[in-house]
Amino acid sequence: YPMIVRDFNSVVGEELLSQSNELFNAMPDAIVACVGGGSNAMGIFYPFININETRLIGVEAGGKGVETGEHAAPLNDGSPGVLHGALSYLMQDDSGQVKATKSVSAGLDYPGVGPEHSWLKDSGRAEYVAVSDDEALKAFHEVSEFEGIIPALETAHAFAYLDTLMNDFDSNSNVVVNVSGRGDKDINTVAEIDGIKSIDGTEAEGWLISVGGTPKEMMSRSPEFTYCLLYTSDAADDTPCVDLGG
């Protein structure tokens, strides 16, 4: 099963190999991807395993902080164990029982990880770090506002690590983030965390979040807000969008 998942997902990594040569005539200096079970990361890492000039960096869910034990980061704070038929790093107690996990991201809220990631960690070929819920949420907002892309909360963990990672690079470096998912599925989660009581096109707590209507219609309903995340099925260009205003 891990091989099937890796091989199917490696289409993304193969595309990156080709696009890197085409766009900047070199291999990436680093590839960053979120890691829960690790399928998206394994797919983009795999074609680069023997390309040592490219750093491979997996970002786990640090939850409330790795030091608190309330996280989902077995590669950072786990030990070898068996789960779902595979020997890999696992969050477990002294008796080998699986421990509870904690993450704002449902897709990363998992106590184990694919066995090939464990091999990459032990061999030193890949690096694995963790970022907290708060750091991921901050990245979610920043990428939405500044780039016009609503990332999945899983992907937001990878973006969050850039604040630290870019200290190792300069403006001439090529760092690739695997945008593994879209964040419209997480809008309700983020709204609840931010204290928004209503998601019906009305203004709340300085935000306007809509699940219907065109950007123009939504902007006209509430002209004063910090910024507006719009995921609509009937937007002017028939595509999901982020509209920034106020």
CSV table of C-alpha atoms in Angstrom, one decimal:
chain,number,residue,atom,x,y,z
A,1,TYR,CA,0.0,0.0,0.0
A,2,PRO,CA,2.7,2.6,0.8
A,3,MET,CA,4.3,1.9,-2.6
A,4,ILE,CA,1.0,2.4,-4.4
A,5,VAL,CA,0.4,5.7,-2.7
A,6,ARG,CA,4.0,6.8,-3.3
A,7,ASP,CA,4.0,5.9,-7.0
A,8,PHE,CA,0.7,7.4,-7.8
A,9,ASN,CA,1.6,10.7,-6.0
A,10,SER,CA,5.0,10.8,-7.6
A,11,VAL,CA,3.4,12.2,-10.7
A,12,VAL,CA,3.7,15.5,-9.0
A,13,GLY,CA,7.4,15.1,-8.3
A,14,GLU,CA,8.0,14.0,-11.9
A,15,GLU,CA,6.2,17.1,-13.1
A,16,LEU,CA,8.4,19.3,-10.8
A,17,LEU,CA,11.5,17.7,-12.2
A,18,SER,CA,10.5,18.8,-15.7
A,19,GLN,CA,9.2,22.2,-14.7
A,20,SER,CA,12.3,23.0,-12.7
A,21,ASN,CA,14.5,22.5,-15.8
A,22,GLU,CA,12.1,24.5,-17.9
A,23,LEU,CA,11.5,27.4,-15.5
A,24,PHE,CA,14.9,28.0,-13.8
A,25,ASN,CA,17.2,25.5,-15.5
A,26,ALA,CA,18.2,23.9,-12.2
A,27,MET,CA,16.9,21.7,-9.5
A,28,PRO,CA,15.1,23.3,-6.5
A,29,ASP,CA,17.2,24.2,-3.6
A,30,ALA,CA,14.5,22.9,-1.3
A,31,ILE,CA,11.1,21.2,-1.5
A,32,VAL,CA,8.7,21.7,1.5
A,33,ALA,CA,5.6,19.7,2.1
A,34,CYS,CA,3.3,19.0,5.0
A,35,VAL,CA,3.4,15.5,6.5
A,36,GLY,CA,0.6,13.6,8.2
A,37,GLY,CA,0.5,10.1,6.8
A,38,GLY,CA,2.8,11.7,4.3
A,39,SER,CA,1.3,10.9,0.8
A,40,ASN,CA,1.7,14.3,-0.8
A,41,ALA,CA,5.2,14.8,0.6
A,42,MET,CA,6.3,11.3,-0.5
A,43,GLY,CA,5.0,11.9,-4.0
A,44,ILE,CA,6.9,15.1,-4.5
A,45,PHE,CA,10.0,13.9,-2.6
A,46,TYR,CA,10.4,10.6,-4.3
A,47,PRO,CA,11.9,11.6,-7.7
A,48,PHE,CA,14.4,13.9,-5.9
A,49,ILE,CA,15.7,11.3,-3.3
A,50,ASN,CA,18.9,10.8,-5.4
A,51,ILE,CA,19.3,14.5,-6.2
A,52,ASN,CA,21.3,15.5,-3.1
A,53,GLU,CA,21.4,19.2,-4.0
A,54,THR,CA,17.7,19.5,-3.2
A,55,ARG,CA,16.8,19.6,0.5
A,56,LEU,CA,13.6,17.7,1.3
A,57,ILE,CA,11.7,19.1,4.2
A,58,GLY,CA,8.6,17.6,5.7
A,59,VAL,CA,6.5,19.7,8.1
A,60,GLU,CA,4.4,17.9,10.8
A,61,ALA,CA,1.6,19.2,12.9
A,62,GLY,CA,3.0,20.7,16.1
A,63,GLY,CA,-0.5,21.3,17.6
A,64,LYS,CA,-0.2,23.2,20.8
A,65,GLY,CA,3.6,22.6,20.7
A,66,VAL,CA,5.7,19.5,20.5
A,67,GLU,CA,7.0,20.1,24.0
A,68,THR,CA,3.4,19.9,25.3
A,69,GLY,CA,2.7,16.4,23.9
A,70,GLU,CA,-0.4,17.7,22.3
A,71,HIS,CA,0.5,17.4,18.7
A,72,ALA,CA,0.6,15.0,15.7
A,73,ALA,CA,4.3,14.9,15.0
A,74,PRO,CA,5.6,11.3,15.3
A,75,LEU,CA,8.8,12.0,13.3
A,76,ASN,CA,9.7,14.7,15.8
A,77,ASP,CA,8.4,13.2,19.0
A,78,GLY,CA,7.6,9.6,18.4
A,79,SER,CA,9.3,6.2,18.5
A,80,PRO,CA,9.3,3.1,16.2
A,81,GLY,CA,6.1,1.1,16.5
A,82,VAL,CA,3.6,-0.8,14.4
A,83,LEU,CA,0.3,0.8,13.2
A,84,HIS,CA,-1.9,-0.4,10.3
A,85,GLY,CA,0.6,-3.1,9.5
A,86,ALA,CA,3.7,-1.0,9.0
A,87,LEU,CA,6.7,-0.4,11.2
A,88,SER,CA,7.2,3.3,11.4
A,89,TYR,CA,7.5,6.2,13.8
A,90,LEU,CA,4.5,6.3,16.0
A,91,MET,CA,3.0,8.4,18.8
A,92,GLN,CA,2.7,5.7,21.5
A,93,ASP,CA,3.0,5.3,25.3
A,94,ASP,CA,5.4,3.0,27.2
A,95,SER,CA,3.0,0.1,26.6
A,96,GLY,CA,2.9,0.6,22.9
A,97,GLN,CA,-0.6,1.9,22.9
A,98,VAL,CA,-1.4,4.7,20.4
A,99,LYS,CA,-1.6,8.1,21.9
A,100,ALA,CA,-4.2,10.8,21.1
A,101,THR,CA,-3.2,13.5,18.6
A,102,LYS,CA,-3.9,17.2,18.4
A,103,SER,CA,-3.9,19.4,15.3
A,104,VAL,CA,-6.1,22.2,13.9
A,105,SER,CA,-5.8,20.3,10.6
A,106,ALA,CA,-7.9,17.1,10.3
A,107,GLY,CA,-5.6,15.8,7.5
A,108,LEU,CA,-2.5,15.9,9.7
A,109,ASP,CA,-4.2,14.7,12.9
A,110,TYR,CA,-2.7,11.2,12.7
A,111,PRO,CA,-0.4,9.3,15.1
A,112,GLY,CA,1.7,7.5,12.5
A,113,VAL,CA,3.5,8.2,9.2
A,114,GLY,CA,4.3,6.3,6.1
A,115,PRO,CA,7.3,4.0,6.6
A,116,GLU,CA,9.4,5.5,3.8
A,117,HIS,CA,9.4,8.9,5.6
A,118,SER,CA,10.8,7.0,8.6
A,119,TRP,CA,13.6,5.7,6.4
A,120,LEU,CA,14.2,9.2,5.0
A,121,LYS,CA,14.5,10.5,8.5
A,122,ASP,CA,16.8,7.8,9.8
A,123,SER,CA,19.0,8.0,6.7
A,124,GLY,CA,19.3,11.8,7.0
A,125,ARG,CA,18.1,12.4,3.4
A,126,ALA,CA,15.0,14.3,4.5
A,127,GLU,CA,14.5,16.8,7.4
A,128,TYR,CA,11.3,16.8,9.5
A,129,VAL,CA,10.2,19.8,11.5
A,130,ALA,CA,6.9,20.8,13.2
A,131,VAL,CA,4.9,24.0,13.3
A,132,SER,CA,2.1,24.8,15.8
A,133,ASP,CA,-1.5,25.4,15.1
A,134,ASP,CA,-1.1,29.1,15.7
A,135,GLU,CA,1.8,29.3,13.1
A,136,ALA,CA,-0.3,27.4,10.6
A,137,LEU,CA,-3.3,29.6,11.1
A,138,LYS,CA,-1.1,32.7,10.6
A,139,ALA,CA,0.2,31.3,7.4
A,140,PHE,CA,-3.4,30.4,6.2
A,141,HIS,CA,-4.4,34.1,6.6
A,142,GLU,CA,-1.2,35.5,5.1
A,143,VAL,CA,-1.3,33.3,2.0
A,144,SER,CA,-5.0,34.0,1.5
A,145,GLU,CA,-4.5,37.8,1.8
A,146,PHE,CA,-1.2,38.3,0.0
A,147,GLU,CA,-1.3,35.6,-2.7
A,148,GLY,CA,-5.1,35.2,-3.3
A,149,ILE,CA,-4.8,31.5,-2.6
A,150,ILE,CA,-6.7,29.8,0.2
A,151,PRO,CA,-4.5,27.0,1.2
A,152,ALA,CA,-5.7,23.9,3.0
A,153,LEU,CA,-4.8,24.0,6.7
A,154,GLU,CA,-2.5,21.0,6.0
A,155,THR,CA,-0.7,23.0,3.3
A,156,ALA,CA,-0.6,26.0,5.6
A,157,HIS,CA,1.8,24.1,7.8
A,158,ALA,CA,4.3,23.9,5.0
A,159,PHE,CA,3.9,27.7,4.2
A,160,ALA,CA,4.4,28.5,7.9
A,161,TYR,CA,7.8,26.9,8.0
A,162,LEU,CA,9.0,29.3,5.3
A,163,ASP,CA,9.5,32.0,8.0
A,164,THR,CA,12.3,29.9,9.4
A,165,LEU,CA,13.6,28.2,6.3
A,166,MET,CA,14.2,31.3,4.3
A,167,ASN,CA,16.9,32.4,6.7
A,168,ASP,CA,19.0,29.7,5.0
A,169,PHE,CA,18.4,31.1,1.5
A,170,ASP,CA,18.5,34.3,-0.5
A,171,SER,CA,16.4,35.9,-3.2
A,172,ASN,CA,18.2,33.8,-5.9
A,173,SER,CA,17.1,30.5,-4.4
A,174,ASN,CA,14.4,28.3,-5.7
A,175,VAL,CA,12.2,26.9,-2.9
A,176,VAL,CA,9.1,24.9,-3.8
A,177,VAL,CA,6.1,24.4,-1.5
A,178,ASN,CA,3.8,21.6,-2.4
A,179,VAL,CA,0.3,23.1,-2.3
A,180,SER,CA,-1.3,19.8,-1.5
A,181,GLY,CA,-4.9,21.0,-1.0
A,182,ARG,CA,-7.4,23.9,-1.2
A,183,GLY,CA,-8.7,25.6,1.8
A,184,ASP,CA,-12.4,26.2,1.1
A,185,LYS,CA,-13.0,23.0,3.0
A,186,ASP,CA,-11.4,24.7,6.1
A,187,ILE,CA,-13.3,28.0,6.0
A,188,ASN,CA,-15.8,26.9,8.7
A,189,THR,CA,-13.0,25.7,10.9
A,190,VAL,CA,-11.0,28.9,10.6
A,191,ALA,CA,-14.2,31.0,11.1
A,192,GLU,CA,-15.0,29.2,14.3
A,193,ILE,CA,-11.5,29.7,15.7
A,194,ASP,CA,-11.6,33.4,14.7
A,195,GLY,CA,-14.9,33.8,16.6
A,196,ILE,CA,-17.1,34.3,13.6
A,197,LYS,CA,-20.7,33.3,14.5
A,198,SER,CA,-22.3,33.5,11.1
A,199,ILE,CA,-21.2,32.3,7.7
A,200,ASP,CA,-24.2,33.5,5.6
A,201,GLY,CA,-22.9,36.5,3.7
A,202,THR,CA,-23.3,38.9,6.7
A,203,GLU,CA,-20.5,40.9,8.3
A,204,ALA,CA,-19.1,39.4,11.5
A,205,GLU,CA,-16.0,40.3,13.6
A,206,GLY,CA,-14.5,42.3,10.7
A,207,TRP,CA,-14.8,39.5,8.2
A,208,LEU,CA,-17.2,38.6,5.5
A,209,ILE,CA,-17.3,35.0,4.4
A,210,SER,CA,-19.7,33.9,1.7
A,211,VAL,CA,-20.7,30.6,0.2
A,212,GLY,CA,-22.8,32.2,-2.5
A,213,GLY,CA,-23.1,35.2,-4.8
A,214,THR,CA,-20.6,37.0,-7.0
A,215,PRO,CA,-17.7,39.0,-5.6
A,216,LYS,CA,-19.3,42.2,-6.7
A,217,GLU,CA,-22.5,41.3,-4.8
A,218,MET,CA,-20.7,40.4,-1.7
A,219,MET,CA,-18.6,43.5,-1.7
A,220,SER,CA,-21.7,45.7,-2.1
A,221,ARG,CA,-23.4,44.1,0.9
A,222,SER,CA,-20.7,45.1,3.4
A,223,PRO,CA,-18.2,47.7,2.2
A,224,GLU,CA,-16.3,48.0,5.5
A,225,PHE,CA,-14.4,44.9,6.5
A,226,THR,CA,-10.8,43.8,6.8
A,227,TYR,CA,-10.8,41.4,4.0
A,228,CYS,CA,-13.2,39.0,2.4
A,229,LEU,CA,-12.8,35.4,1.6
A,230,LEU,CA,-15.2,34.3,-1.1
A,231,TYR,CA,-15.7,30.8,-2.2
A,232,THR,CA,-18.6,30.9,-4.6
A,233,SER,CA,-20.1,28.5,-7.2
A,234,ASP,CA,-21.5,31.4,-9.2
A,235,ALA,CA,-18.7,34.0,-9.2
A,236,ALA,CA,-18.4,36.2,-12.2
A,237,ASP,CA,-15.8,34.0,-13.8
A,238,ASP,CA,-17.3,30.8,-12.4
A,239,THR,CA,-14.3,30.0,-10.3
A,240,PRO,CA,-13.5,30.1,-6.6
A,241,CYS,CA,-11.9,33.3,-5.6
A,242,VAL,CA,-10.4,35.4,-2.9
A,243,ASP,CA,-11.4,39.1,-2.9
A,244,LEU,CA,-9.5,41.5,-0.7
A,245,GLY,CA,-10.9,44.8,0.3
A,246,GLY,CA,-11.3,47.4,3.1
